[in-house]
Structures are given as structure tokens and as C-alpha cells.
Amino acid sequence: MKLLSRKAMCNTHGQDSSYFLGWQEYENNPFDEVQNRNGIIQMGLAENQLSFDLLESWLANNPDVAGFKRDGNSIFRELALFQDYHGLPSFKKALVEFMAEIRGNRVTFDPSRIVLTAGATSANETLMFCLAEAGEAFLLPTPYYPGFDRDLKWRTGAEIVPIHCTSSNGFQITASALEEAYQEAEKRNLRVKGVLVTNPSNPLGTTMTRNELNLLIKFITAKNIHLISDEIYSGTVFKHSPRFVSVMEVLKDRDYDKTEVWNRVHIVYSLSKDLGLPGFRVGAIYSNDDMVVAAATKMSSFGLVSSQTQYLLSALLSDKKFTKNYISENQKRLGKRQRMLVMGLQKAGISWLESNNAGLFCWVDMRHLLHSNTFEEEMELWKKIVYDVGLNISPGSSCHCSEPGWFRVCFANMSEATLNLAMQRLTDFVAEYSTANGHKRLHHSSKNSKKTSLTLPDKWLIRRLNWIRKIQKWLSRHLNWIEKIQNGC
Ligand SMILES: Cc1ncc(COP(=O)(O)O)c(C=O)c1O
């Protein structure tokens, strides 16, 4: 007799993906600036540790809030008993105002349309339960956040059908890719219930263009399906970069709020990234559809946000002076960090998705380090980088990327000194690779190698490669433009 259920045992959870395996390897030998300088540096974790000092100083200046007091009086008993799954009204109001502020107040949100959940993980799963039966599908552009296999499929029984995006146009969504995914689902006898996107994208670290958003709106209108926009990184955009545009803004601008499409667009949000508080488990669903709000509210019993967390954060987010400064300063720090990372990559002769303007990571192109253009080779390279170089980065295959050789590299969960060390390790690795055998297989142990620099022929090759990629990007931009004209957007 089987002791556990099929659900508990089935592997749609994705626990054995290299994304999670990398975390395990890191746990076995974690880098520490003092205790373990040869350990693995964690660059596979999208955590924002850059602005904790701002939060800590707010807490120090507001001791009553952390001590569960209001006007000097304890509200401990009130908080201990509160368990209404509609959430604290003061917190919902503060949260929607924060979401609007992040969007430059170009859109506003109604607190009665927000459903609180234990993080975006719970928000995505709850929405999936509300919108799809087991065996129905959502289309997701690739590469996508590896956690979605767990969050969207595992317990709901819903399916994910990939919308294959490629480097030829910077991984942007196209009309043909959307249509192909739809047809692929039909071929598999899966009814398509919607499209789910992350904007800004994890793992690409880019915001969606208005063209892409228009394309999505047109597609879900034509197919009569839903759109979920996971905007967990909406405030995590680098200063002086192209700004984030929410699908809600585009819908409003184009008067879609007066059409039935309006009710089929749902936003997922969380404070895990923009405030760097994944441990607090604060997420939300925002929907324009009354029935979705009502159903999701009932389901939120399975993943409520604790009342003391709501109380603390309602006070913090209601402090407008604080939030304004926090958003701006955090974006400045993120931009500075990203520049540090890409300068390190440049030094190592590695390129990255240049449209990177958001997120806690860079989408890094190591195709030139593959012996052959296969996912097996990508895994070989990944193992080398984890075990020999001592960096845990996430391979593109774990994000369902259709091209081998891309990796997600995080930069905001460590100190500047650790990031510099990580980039030095990577530079040394590439140099060794180049001097050892050009584009052939890598040496087995790079641990005891001496530092070497790139040879002239290698530098020449890298320059040529970058030049060809620039031409490729230029061509794909023009193809995109032609496609836009054909689609009439
Ligand atoms: C796109 C995306 N959605 C959801 C999540 C889950 O976030 P949370 O910690 O709020 O559950 C993540 C976390 O990395 C993410 O990147």
C-alpha cells in the first residue's frame, strides 16, 4: 500500500531542477567572507539585500509599531485575535497606494479588489485554482521563473504550454510565437485559459514594451482568455532606465476599462522583491472581476498574511515620505549593482541581454563557452561553474529557455566585495578556458590554476562575436517593427 498520495509524490513540483539543486549545493558549501572564502557564492537567489538599512532605520524611528502599540497602548490582543481573511483595511489601503506609487500614480487601485496572500507563490496558485480546471492550460513566454512549475501546475493540475521566445529579438514576445503556442496546446488537446507573463521578467530582467503589451491584449481579446501579469518586480527597476509600464496602464490608456477584457486581466504582486521581504510572506492578487475577487478571497484562508505583519507594514507603507525615498534610493542602488556585474562580465569577455533594466539579476550569454549547442553541454558548463569556479548561477534550461548557453546571474543578495570576488573567479575561469583549449572542452579542475589573461586571438574572436550579435539585434529590431506594422499595433 502506498503511504503517500500521488500529489505528494509526483514530480511536477520541479524540486529536482538544476535551479533548486544549485541551492542545495550552495547549502553544502556556502561562501562566507571570513569563515569559508573558498565556498560557493550564491548567485542563484533573487533576493534584494541592498536597502535593509533604510527599513531598519525606519523601524528604529518607529519603535511603537514593532512593539505592537498604537498611540502608546498595546494592541497585542487585538492582533493576536484578528483572523479575518479580508485582511486589515488599513493595510490593503496602504498596499494599493504603494502599488500606485511604484507605477508613478498613472494607475490607481481599489482596495476592495485586492486579495492578500502568503507571497506571490500563493497568489499565482490561487489564481490558477480560480481560472483553470485540472488539464487546462496557461501559455507562458520562455524563459520563465522555475518556480512556476510548482506554483501553477503541481497542486492545481493545470498545464503550462511554452511561448518560445528567442535571443534573435531579445526574447520579446511576438504574435507568431503566441499563435504557435496556442496551436501547440490545441494539438495536445489542452484548452487554453490564459497567458501568464512576468513584467518585469524573471529571468530576463527586462520590462515589457508597450508593443508586447498591446500584442498580449489583442491576443487575449481575440481568443477570449485571461491574462495574468505577475508584477512582483514592478518597483525593482534601475534608476535612469526605461520605466516599467503595467498592463493596467495600457488598458486604461486604450479605454479597455469599458470593455469585458478588463475583467479578464489580473495582477499578482508581492513585497518579496521591491521591499526585500520574502520572509514576511506578503503577496496579493488584484482583479477587476468581482467573481475572481470573491473566489480568491475564500481561498486565501489557505495562505493568509499574519496580522502583526499587516499591522507593521500598514504603518511603514503609509509613511509616504519613507516610501518615496525608499523606492528612489533602492532603484539607484540596484542600478549601481547591475553596473558592477556587467562591468565584471565585460572584463571576462561575456555578454548579457543588454535590455536588462530591472530585476535582481542579469540574463547572461555563455553560448561561446559551450563545446556544442546542446543542453547537455549547458549542464556540463553549469557543473563546472558551480563546483570548480564556486558560483551558483541558474542555467537557462531550468527556466525552460529554448537556447542552450544562457544563465541567470543574481547580484543583489551579497556584498560588493563578494560580487567583486565572484567576478574575479569568473574572469579567471574564462581566461583559463581560452588559453587551455579555445572552444574545446574545459579542463577538469580549475581550482589550482594560475591566473591568466585572454590571448589576442581570443579577444579578436570575442570582439567579432559581439559585433555579429549587434547586427543580429539590429536585424531583429527591424523584423519586429515590420511585424508590428503587419499586426496593426
Ligand atoms: C516572477 C516571480 N513570481 C513569484 C515569485 C514568488 O515570490 P514570493 O516570495 O512572493 O512568493 C517569484 C520569486 O522569485 C518570482 O520571481
Short mmCIF file of C-alpha atoms and ligand atoms in Angstrom, two decimals:
data_model
loop_
_atom_site.label_atom_id
_atom_site.label_comp_id
_atom_site.label_asym_id
_atom_site.label_seq_id
_atom_site.Cartn_x
_atom_site.Cartn_y
_atom_site.Cartn_z
CA MET A 1 0.00 0.00 0.00
CA LYS A 2 1.26 3.44 -0.90
CA LEU A 3 1.52 5.62 2.17
CA LEU A 4 1.59 8.95 0.39
CA SER A 5 -0.77 10.48 -2.13
CA ARG A 6 0.03 10.74 -5.83
CA LYS A 7 0.08 14.54 -5.50
CA ALA A 8 2.68 14.39 -2.75
CA MET A 9 4.88 12.03 -4.75
CA CYS A 10 4.56 13.39 -8.29
CA ASN A 11 7.48 15.38 -9.64
CA THR A 12 5.66 18.30 -11.28
CA HIS A 13 6.94 20.21 -8.23
CA GLY A 14 10.23 20.60 -10.09
CA GLN A 15 12.32 20.06 -6.93
CA ASP A 16 14.94 18.15 -8.95
CA SER A 17 15.51 21.03 -11.39
CA SER A 18 19.07 22.39 -11.51
CA TYR A 19 17.61 25.65 -10.16
CA PHE A 20 16.86 24.00 -6.80
CA LEU A 21 19.85 21.60 -7.00
CA GLY A 22 22.14 24.62 -7.18
CA TRP A 23 20.68 25.91 -3.92
CA GLN A 24 21.38 22.53 -2.30
CA GLU A 25 25.00 22.60 -3.50
CA TYR A 26 25.35 26.09 -2.07
CA GLU A 27 23.92 24.91 1.28
CA ASN A 28 26.60 22.15 1.38
CA ASN A 29 29.46 24.62 0.99
CA PRO A 30 28.27 28.21 1.48
CA PHE A 31 30.74 31.03 0.90
CA ASP A 32 31.50 33.22 3.90
CA GLU A 33 33.71 36.29 3.72
CA VAL A 34 35.56 35.23 6.90
CA GLN A 35 34.86 31.56 7.63
CA ASN A 36 34.76 29.99 4.16
CA ARG A 37 36.31 32.10 1.40
CA ASN A 38 36.56 29.09 -0.92
CA GLY A 39 32.88 28.26 -0.60
CA ILE A 40 30.19 28.57 -3.27
CA ILE A 41 28.90 32.10 -3.83
CA GLN A 42 25.11 32.14 -4.12
CA MET A 43 24.17 33.91 -7.36
CA GLY A 44 21.04 31.87 -7.97
CA LEU A 45 18.86 33.61 -5.40
CA ALA A 46 16.81 36.66 -6.42
CA GLU A 47 16.97 38.43 -3.06
CA ASN A 48 17.29 42.15 -2.53
CA GLN A 49 19.60 42.89 0.39
CA LEU A 50 20.64 46.34 -0.82
CA SER A 51 18.23 48.52 1.16
CA PHE A 52 17.84 46.83 4.52
CA ASP A 53 19.44 49.82 6.25
CA LEU A 54 16.53 52.03 5.10
CA LEU A 55 13.97 49.62 6.56
CA GLU A 56 15.96 49.19 9.75
CA SER A 57 16.29 52.90 10.32
CA TRP A 58 12.52 53.33 9.81
CA LEU A 59 11.93 50.62 12.44
CA ALA A 60 14.35 52.30 14.83
CA ASN A 61 12.48 55.59 14.40
CA ASN A 62 9.09 53.93 14.92
CA PRO A 63 9.55 51.64 17.96
CA ASP A 64 5.82 51.61 18.80
CA VAL A 65 4.96 49.82 15.57
CA ALA A 66 7.40 46.94 16.05
CA GLY A 67 6.29 46.75 19.71
CA PHE A 68 2.64 46.32 18.60
CA LYS A 69 1.49 49.57 20.13
CA ARG A 70 -0.90 52.23 18.85
CA ASP A 71 -0.73 55.70 20.44
CA GLY A 72 1.42 54.20 23.16
CA ASN A 73 -1.12 51.47 24.05
CA SER A 74 -0.58 47.76 23.38
CA ILE A 75 -2.69 46.25 20.62
CA PHE A 76 -1.19 42.80 21.14
CA ARG A 77 -4.55 41.16 21.99
CA GLU A 78 -6.29 42.77 19.03
CA LEU A 79 -3.62 41.48 16.65
CA ALA A 80 -3.46 38.06 18.28
CA LEU A 81 -7.17 37.50 17.66
CA PHE A 82 -7.55 39.09 14.23
CA GLN A 83 -8.06 36.43 11.55
CA ASP A 84 -10.46 37.96 9.05
CA TYR A 85 -9.46 36.68 5.63
CA HIS A 86 -10.40 40.03 4.07
CA GLY A 87 -7.28 41.48 5.69
CA LEU A 88 -6.72 44.68 7.67
CA PRO A 89 -8.40 47.55 5.77
CA SER A 90 -5.55 49.91 6.70
CA PHE A 91 -3.01 47.51 5.20
CA LYS A 92 -4.94 46.95 1.98
CA LYS A 93 -5.25 50.70 1.51
CA ALA A 94 -1.53 51.25 2.16
CA LEU A 95 -0.59 48.40 -0.19
CA VAL A 96 -2.65 49.61 -3.17
CA GLU A 97 -1.29 53.12 -2.67
CA PHE A 98 2.25 51.74 -2.70
CA MET A 99 1.47 49.82 -5.90
CA ALA A 100 0.17 53.03 -7.49
CA GLU A 101 3.23 54.98 -6.34
CA ILE A 102 5.53 52.40 -7.97
CA ARG A 103 3.60 52.99 -11.22
CA GLY A 104 4.13 56.73 -10.91
CA ASN A 105 0.42 57.12 -9.90
CA ARG A 106 -0.52 56.66 -13.56
CA VAL A 107 -2.91 53.95 -12.37
CA THR A 108 -4.75 53.63 -9.09
CA PHE A 109 -6.09 50.52 -7.41
CA ASP A 110 -9.27 49.95 -5.43
CA PRO A 111 -8.53 48.33 -2.01
CA SER A 112 -11.72 46.29 -2.25
CA ARG A 113 -10.33 44.48 -5.32
CA ILE A 114 -7.17 43.23 -3.63
CA VAL A 115 -6.86 39.77 -2.09
CA LEU A 116 -3.98 39.21 0.33
CA THR A 117 -1.94 36.01 0.01
CA ALA A 118 1.18 34.49 1.57
CA GLY A 119 3.51 35.80 -1.14
CA ALA A 120 3.22 35.79 -4.92
CA THR A 121 3.64 32.00 -4.81
CA SER A 122 0.28 31.65 -3.15
CA ALA A 123 -1.25 34.42 -5.33
CA ASN A 124 -0.28 32.63 -8.55
CA GLU A 125 -1.55 29.28 -7.36
CA THR A 126 -4.81 30.76 -6.08
CA LEU A 127 -5.42 32.49 -9.42
CA MET A 128 -4.74 29.25 -11.22
CA PHE A 129 -7.31 27.48 -9.00
CA CYS A 130 -9.82 30.23 -9.81
CA LEU A 131 -9.26 30.33 -13.58
CA ALA A 132 -8.35 26.82 -14.75
CA GLU A 133 -9.56 23.28 -14.29
CA ALA A 134 -7.04 20.46 -13.99
CA GLY A 135 -5.91 19.67 -17.52
CA GLU A 136 -6.49 23.21 -18.84
CA ALA A 137 -3.54 25.32 -19.87
CA PHE A 138 -1.87 28.71 -19.49
CA LEU A 139 0.65 29.90 -22.06
CA LEU A 140 3.92 31.26 -20.61
CA PRO A 141 6.72 33.00 -22.51
CA THR A 142 10.10 31.31 -22.14
CA PRO A 143 12.44 31.62 -20.38
CA TYR A 144 10.26 31.71 -17.24
CA TYR A 145 10.73 31.65 -13.44
CA PRO A 146 11.46 27.99 -12.50
CA GLY A 147 9.09 28.16 -9.50
CA PHE A 148 6.09 28.38 -11.86
CA ASP A 149 6.14 24.62 -12.50
CA ARG A 150 5.48 24.18 -8.79
CA ASP A 151 3.18 27.18 -8.28
CA LEU A 152 0.95 26.83 -11.33
CA LYS A 153 0.89 23.10 -12.04
CA TRP A 154 1.69 20.95 -9.06
CA ARG A 155 -1.44 21.09 -6.88
CA THR A 156 -3.88 22.57 -9.41
CA GLY A 157 -3.24 20.04 -12.19
CA ALA A 158 -3.18 22.90 -14.70
CA GLU A 159 -0.68 22.73 -17.57
CA ILE A 160 1.91 25.19 -18.87
CA VAL A 161 2.44 25.50 -22.61
CA PRO A 162 5.58 27.49 -23.53
CA ILE A 163 5.54 30.52 -25.81
CA HIS A 164 9.01 30.12 -27.30
CA CYS A 165 10.90 33.42 -27.28
CA THR A 166 14.43 33.64 -28.69
CA SER A 167 17.56 35.75 -28.50
CA SER A 168 17.03 36.90 -32.09
CA ASN A 169 14.80 39.74 -30.80
CA GLY A 170 16.00 39.95 -27.19
CA PHE A 171 13.44 37.29 -26.09
CA GLN A 172 10.46 39.54 -26.78
CA ILE A 173 7.02 38.05 -27.31
CA THR A 174 5.82 38.01 -30.93
CA ALA A 175 2.42 37.41 -32.49
CA SER A 176 3.68 34.30 -34.24
CA ALA A 177 5.14 32.83 -31.03
CA LEU A 178 1.80 33.39 -29.26
CA GLU A 179 -0.15 31.76 -32.08
CA GLU A 180 2.25 28.79 -32.27
CA ALA A 181 1.89 28.16 -28.53
CA TYR A 182 -1.89 28.31 -28.84
CA GLN A 183 -1.84 25.79 -31.66
CA GLU A 184 0.57 23.56 -29.75
CA ALA A 185 -1.90 23.49 -26.84
CA GLU A 186 -4.74 22.60 -29.22
CA LYS A 187 -2.63 19.83 -30.70
CA ARG A 188 -2.20 18.47 -27.16
CA ASN A 189 -5.98 18.73 -26.62
CA LEU A 190 -5.47 21.34 -23.91
CA ARG A 191 -7.99 24.13 -23.57
CA VAL A 192 -6.14 27.43 -23.22
CA LYS A 193 -7.48 29.58 -20.38
CA GLY A 194 -4.97 32.37 -20.48
CA VAL A 195 -1.48 33.78 -20.77
CA LEU A 196 0.75 34.44 -17.76
CA VAL A 197 3.65 36.85 -18.02
CA THR A 198 6.11 38.33 -15.54
CA ASN A 199 6.64 42.02 -16.09
CA PRO A 200 9.44 42.90 -15.40
CA SER A 201 10.60 39.47 -16.44
CA ASN A 202 12.25 36.90 -14.25
CA PRO A 203 14.76 35.67 -15.52
CA LEU A 204 15.36 38.22 -18.31
CA GLY A 205 15.48 41.30 -16.08
CA THR A 206 13.63 43.41 -18.66
CA THR A 207 10.41 45.38 -18.65
CA MET A 208 7.85 44.65 -21.36
CA THR A 209 7.49 47.10 -24.19
CA ARG A 210 4.14 48.72 -24.98
CA ASN A 211 4.25 46.79 -28.24
CA GLU A 212 4.38 43.47 -26.37
CA LEU A 213 1.61 44.56 -24.00
CA ASN A 214 -0.59 45.62 -26.93
CA LEU A 215 0.09 42.32 -28.62
CA LEU A 216 -0.95 40.42 -25.49
CA ILE A 217 -4.14 42.45 -25.12
CA LYS A 218 -5.01 41.85 -28.75
CA PHE A 219 -4.34 38.12 -28.35
CA ILE A 220 -6.42 37.60 -25.20
CA THR A 221 -9.23 39.65 -26.75
CA ALA A 222 -9.26 37.51 -29.90
CA LYS A 223 -9.04 34.21 -28.01
CA ASN A 224 -11.41 35.23 -25.22
CA ILE A 225 -8.96 34.18 -22.49
CA HIS A 226 -7.37 35.63 -19.32
CA LEU A 227 -4.12 37.48 -18.78
CA ILE A 228 -2.19 37.22 -15.51
CA SER A 229 0.57 39.77 -15.14
CA ASP A 230 2.98 38.88 -12.31
CA GLU A 231 4.38 42.31 -11.42
CA ILE A 232 6.42 41.25 -8.40
CA TYR A 233 9.42 43.24 -9.74
CA SER A 234 7.43 46.37 -10.68
CA GLY A 235 9.39 48.59 -8.28
CA THR A 236 12.67 46.78 -8.91
CA VAL A 237 13.67 48.84 -11.94
CA PHE A 238 17.04 50.56 -12.26
CA LYS A 239 17.14 54.34 -11.99
CA HIS A 240 17.64 56.16 -15.30
CA SER A 241 16.43 53.10 -17.26
CA PRO A 242 13.28 52.75 -19.37
CA ARG A 243 10.45 52.78 -16.86
CA PHE A 244 8.08 49.93 -16.01
CA VAL A 245 4.69 50.01 -17.76
CA SER A 246 1.93 47.92 -16.19
CA VAL A 247 -0.65 46.25 -18.39
CA MET A 248 -3.28 48.12 -16.31
CA GLU A 249 -1.84 51.39 -17.55
CA VAL A 250 -2.07 50.31 -21.19
CA LEU A 251 -5.64 49.05 -20.70
CA LYS A 252 -6.66 52.38 -19.14
CA ASP A 253 -4.88 54.42 -21.84
CA ARG A 254 -6.74 52.50 -24.51
CA ASP A 255 -10.13 52.63 -22.74
CA TYR A 256 -10.24 48.88 -22.22
CA ASP A 257 -11.68 49.53 -18.75
CA LYS A 258 -15.02 49.93 -20.52
CA THR A 259 -14.81 46.51 -22.21
CA GLU A 260 -15.24 42.95 -20.98
CA VAL A 261 -11.48 42.32 -21.46
CA TRP A 262 -10.92 44.48 -18.35
CA ASN A 263 -12.35 41.70 -16.16
CA ARG A 264 -10.01 39.13 -17.63
CA VAL A 265 -6.77 40.85 -16.61
CA HIS A 266 -5.35 40.06 -13.18
CA ILE A 267 -2.25 41.34 -11.43
CA VAL A 268 -0.03 39.44 -8.99
CA TYR A 269 2.11 41.42 -6.57
CA SER A 270 4.30 40.80 -3.52
CA LEU A 271 6.67 42.66 -1.21
CA SER A 272 9.32 39.94 -1.52
CA LYS A 273 11.39 41.84 -4.10
CA ASP A 274 10.52 45.55 -4.05
CA LEU A 275 10.85 45.72 -0.24
CA GLY A 276 13.20 42.72 0.01
CA LEU A 277 10.92 40.92 2.48
CA PRO A 278 10.39 37.36 1.18
CA GLY A 279 10.37 36.04 4.74
CA PHE A 280 7.33 38.18 5.64
CA ARG A 281 5.23 36.31 3.04
CA VAL A 282 3.17 39.21 1.75
CA GLY A 283 1.55 38.92 -1.64
CA ALA A 284 -1.62 39.95 -3.39
CA ILE A 285 -3.98 39.33 -6.28
CA TYR A 286 -5.62 42.33 -7.89
CA SER A 287 -8.52 41.59 -10.18
CA ASN A 288 -11.17 43.67 -11.90
CA ASP A 289 -13.55 40.71 -11.84
CA ASP A 290 -15.87 40.56 -8.78
CA MET A 291 -16.20 36.79 -9.05
CA VAL A 292 -12.43 36.26 -9.10
CA VAL A 293 -12.03 38.58 -6.09
CA ALA A 294 -14.73 36.68 -4.18
CA ALA A 295 -13.40 33.21 -5.03
CA ALA A 296 -9.77 34.15 -4.33
CA THR A 297 -10.77 35.74 -1.00
CA LYS A 298 -12.39 32.47 0.10
CA MET A 299 -9.30 30.54 -0.99
CA SER A 300 -6.94 32.94 0.78
CA SER A 301 -7.73 31.11 4.05
CA PHE A 302 -5.01 28.68 2.98
CA GLY A 303 -2.34 31.34 2.90
CA LEU A 304 -3.13 34.38 5.00
CA VAL A 305 -0.70 37.14 5.90
CA SER A 306 -0.29 37.26 9.68
CA SER A 307 -1.95 40.19 11.42
CA GLN A 308 1.23 41.53 13.05
CA THR A 309 2.91 41.63 9.62
CA GLN A 310 -0.08 43.50 8.18
CA TYR A 311 -0.05 45.94 11.09
CA LEU A 312 3.68 46.65 10.81
CA LEU A 313 3.62 47.08 7.04
CA SER A 314 0.49 49.22 7.00
CA ALA A 315 2.35 51.74 9.19
CA LEU A 316 5.52 51.54 7.06
CA LEU A 317 3.75 51.86 3.71
CA SER A 318 1.50 54.67 4.95
CA ASP A 319 4.61 56.76 5.58
CA LYS A 320 4.69 58.43 2.16
CA LYS A 321 7.91 60.29 2.81
CA PHE A 322 9.58 56.98 3.58
CA THR A 323 8.15 55.07 0.57
CA LYS A 324 9.07 57.82 -1.89
CA ASN A 325 12.65 57.92 -0.67
CA TYR A 326 12.88 54.12 -0.41
CA ILE A 327 11.72 53.48 -3.99
CA SER A 328 14.10 56.05 -5.41
CA GLU A 329 17.14 55.08 -3.32
CA ASN A 330 16.58 51.36 -3.85
CA GLN A 331 16.40 51.82 -7.62
CA LYS A 332 19.62 53.84 -7.54
CA ARG A 333 21.41 51.09 -5.58
CA LEU A 334 20.08 48.36 -7.89
CA GLY A 335 21.36 50.24 -10.94
CA LYS A 336 24.79 50.65 -9.37
CA ARG A 337 24.96 46.93 -8.55
CA GLN A 338 23.90 45.89 -12.02
CA ARG A 339 26.64 48.11 -13.49
CA MET A 340 29.19 46.39 -11.25
CA LEU A 341 28.05 43.00 -12.51
CA VAL A 342 28.06 43.88 -16.20
CA MET A 343 31.49 45.54 -15.92
CA GLY A 344 32.75 42.26 -14.46
CA LEU A 345 31.13 40.32 -17.28
CA GLN A 346 32.66 42.65 -19.85
CA LYS A 347 36.08 42.09 -18.32
CA ALA A 348 35.54 38.34 -18.61
CA GLY A 349 34.53 38.70 -22.27
CA ILE A 350 30.97 37.60 -21.55
CA SER A 351 27.90 39.36 -22.93
CA TRP A 352 24.44 39.72 -21.47
CA LEU A 353 20.96 40.75 -22.51
CA GLU A 354 21.59 44.46 -22.96
CA SER A 355 17.98 45.49 -22.47
CA ASN A 356 18.41 44.50 -18.77
CA ASN A 357 16.75 47.37 -16.88
CA ALA A 358 15.03 45.62 -13.97
CA GLY A 359 15.10 42.70 -11.55
CA LEU A 360 17.78 41.38 -9.25
CA PHE A 361 19.69 39.57 -11.99
CA CYS A 362 21.18 39.65 -15.43
CA TRP A 363 20.47 37.19 -18.25
CA VAL A 364 23.96 36.16 -19.26
CA ASP A 365 25.09 34.72 -22.57
CA MET A 366 27.72 31.98 -22.25
CA ARG A 367 26.97 30.27 -25.54
CA HIS A 368 30.56 30.82 -26.65
CA LEU A 369 31.74 28.65 -23.75
CA LEU A 370 29.73 25.62 -24.87
CA HIS A 371 31.54 22.85 -26.66
CA SER A 372 28.39 22.16 -28.68
CA ASN A 373 24.99 23.79 -28.86
CA THR A 374 23.17 21.35 -26.54
CA PHE A 375 21.55 21.40 -23.13
CA GLU A 376 23.89 18.57 -22.06
CA GLU A 377 26.80 20.94 -22.68
CA GLU A 378 24.99 23.67 -20.77
CA MET A 379 24.75 21.30 -17.78
CA GLU A 380 28.46 20.44 -18.10
CA LEU A 381 29.33 24.12 -18.07
CA TRP A 382 26.96 24.77 -15.15
CA LYS A 383 28.54 21.97 -13.07
CA LYS A 384 31.97 23.41 -13.75
CA ILE A 385 30.85 26.87 -12.68
CA VAL A 386 29.23 25.54 -9.50
CA TYR A 387 31.90 23.03 -8.41
CA ASP A 388 35.16 24.39 -9.84
CA VAL A 389 34.54 28.13 -10.01
CA GLY A 390 32.33 28.18 -6.90
CA LEU A 391 29.41 30.22 -8.24
CA ASN A 392 25.83 29.02 -8.10
CA ILE A 393 24.09 30.53 -11.10
CA SER A 394 20.87 29.28 -12.73
CA PRO A 395 21.09 27.53 -16.10
CA GLY A 396 18.67 28.68 -18.79
CA SER A 397 17.31 25.14 -19.12
CA SER A 398 15.90 25.40 -15.58
CA CYS A 399 13.94 28.41 -16.87
CA HIS A 400 12.80 26.44 -19.93
CA CYS A 401 14.87 28.59 -22.27
CA SER A 402 14.86 27.11 -25.77
CA GLU A 403 18.50 28.07 -26.49
CA PRO A 404 21.37 26.40 -24.59
CA GLY A 405 24.06 28.60 -23.05
CA TRP A 406 22.09 31.28 -21.18
CA PHE A 407 22.32 31.71 -17.40
CA ARG A 408 20.59 33.89 -14.82
CA VAL A 409 23.09 35.61 -12.51
CA CYS A 410 21.84 37.41 -9.38
CA PHE A 411 23.66 40.43 -7.95
CA ALA A 412 21.68 41.91 -5.05
CA ASN A 413 21.95 39.20 -2.38
CA MET A 414 25.59 39.76 -1.45
CA SER A 415 28.09 42.47 -0.51
CA GLU A 416 30.04 44.46 -3.11
CA ALA A 417 33.22 42.65 -2.02
CA THR A 418 31.61 39.25 -2.62
CA LEU A 419 30.34 40.35 -6.02
CA ASN A 420 33.85 41.51 -6.95
CA LEU A 421 35.29 38.18 -5.86
CA ALA A 422 32.64 36.32 -7.88
CA MET A 423 33.50 38.32 -10.99
CA GLN A 424 37.22 37.71 -10.45
CA ARG A 425 36.55 33.96 -10.24
CA LEU A 426 34.56 34.13 -13.46
CA THR A 427 37.25 36.13 -15.28
CA ASP A 428 39.91 33.64 -14.23
CA PHE A 429 37.75 30.76 -15.37
CA VAL A 430 37.13 32.20 -18.84
CA ALA A 431 40.80 33.07 -19.20
CA GLU A 432 41.81 29.53 -18.33
CA TYR A 433 39.26 28.18 -20.73
CA SER A 434 40.56 30.35 -23.53
CA THR A 435 44.23 29.59 -23.02
CA ALA A 436 43.69 25.90 -22.38
CA ASN A 437 41.79 24.86 -25.47
CA GLY A 438 39.87 27.66 -27.12
CA HIS A 439 36.37 26.47 -27.85
CA LYS A 440 37.12 22.87 -26.95
CA ARG A 441 36.14 21.04 -23.78
CA LEU A 442 37.21 22.61 -20.48
CA HIS A 443 39.85 21.27 -18.13
CA HIS A 444 38.51 19.19 -15.30
CA SER A 445 39.87 21.09 -12.37
CA SER A 446 40.33 24.82 -12.47
CA LYS A 447 40.73 25.06 -8.69
CA ASN A 448 44.53 25.18 -8.58
CA SER A 449 45.09 27.05 -11.79
CA LYS A 450 47.21 30.18 -12.09
CA LYS A 451 45.58 33.42 -13.24
CA THR A 452 45.96 34.00 -16.97
CA SER A 453 44.68 36.65 -19.32
CA LEU A 454 42.88 36.34 -22.65
CA THR A 455 45.13 35.77 -25.66
CA LEU A 456 44.95 38.18 -28.61
CA PRO A 457 43.17 35.70 -30.96
CA ASP A 458 40.57 35.10 -28.22
CA LYS A 459 40.00 38.82 -27.78
CA TRP A 460 39.64 39.16 -31.54
CA LEU A 461 37.09 36.30 -31.59
CA ILE A 462 35.07 37.80 -28.74
CA ARG A 463 35.02 41.20 -30.47
CA ARG A 464 33.82 39.60 -33.72
CA LEU A 465 31.19 37.62 -31.84
CA ASN A 466 29.88 40.76 -30.13
CA TRP A 467 29.83 42.56 -33.46
CA ILE A 468 27.80 39.76 -35.10
CA ARG A 469 25.38 39.79 -32.18
CA LYS A 470 24.88 43.56 -32.59
CA ILE A 471 23.97 43.05 -36.25
CA GLN A 472 21.64 40.23 -35.23
CA LYS A 473 19.91 42.53 -32.72
CA TRP A 474 19.61 45.32 -35.30
CA LEU A 475 18.00 42.92 -37.79
CA SER A 476 15.60 41.52 -35.22
CA ARG A 477 14.50 45.03 -34.15
CA HIS A 478 13.62 45.74 -37.76
CA LEU A 479 11.81 42.42 -38.13
CA ASN A 480 9.87 43.28 -35.01
CA TRP A 481 8.97 46.64 -36.43
CA ILE A 482 7.72 45.05 -39.66
CA GLU A 483 5.70 42.53 -37.64
CA LYS A 484 4.17 45.44 -35.65
CA ILE A 485 3.06 47.14 -38.85
CA GLN A 486 1.59 43.86 -40.10
CA ASN A 487 -0.33 43.43 -36.85
CA GLY A 488 -1.59 46.99 -36.97
CA CYS A 489 -0.34 47.93 -33.45
C1 LIG B 1 8.17 36.04 -11.03
C2 LIG B 1 8.03 35.54 -9.63
N1 LIG B 1 6.81 35.26 -9.16
C3 LIG B 1 6.65 34.80 -7.91
C4 LIG B 1 7.71 34.62 -7.06
C5 LIG B 1 7.47 34.13 -5.66
O1 LIG B 1 7.54 35.21 -4.77
P1 LIG B 1 7.08 35.18 -3.25
O2 LIG B 1 8.32 35.14 -2.43
O3 LIG B 1 6.35 36.48 -3.02
O4 LIG B 1 6.20 34.02 -3.05
C6 LIG B 1 9.00 34.92 -7.50
C7 LIG B 1 10.15 34.71 -6.62
O5 LIG B 1 11.28 34.70 -7.00
C8 LIG B 1 9.16 35.39 -8.82
O6 LIG B 1 10.37 35.70 -9.31
#
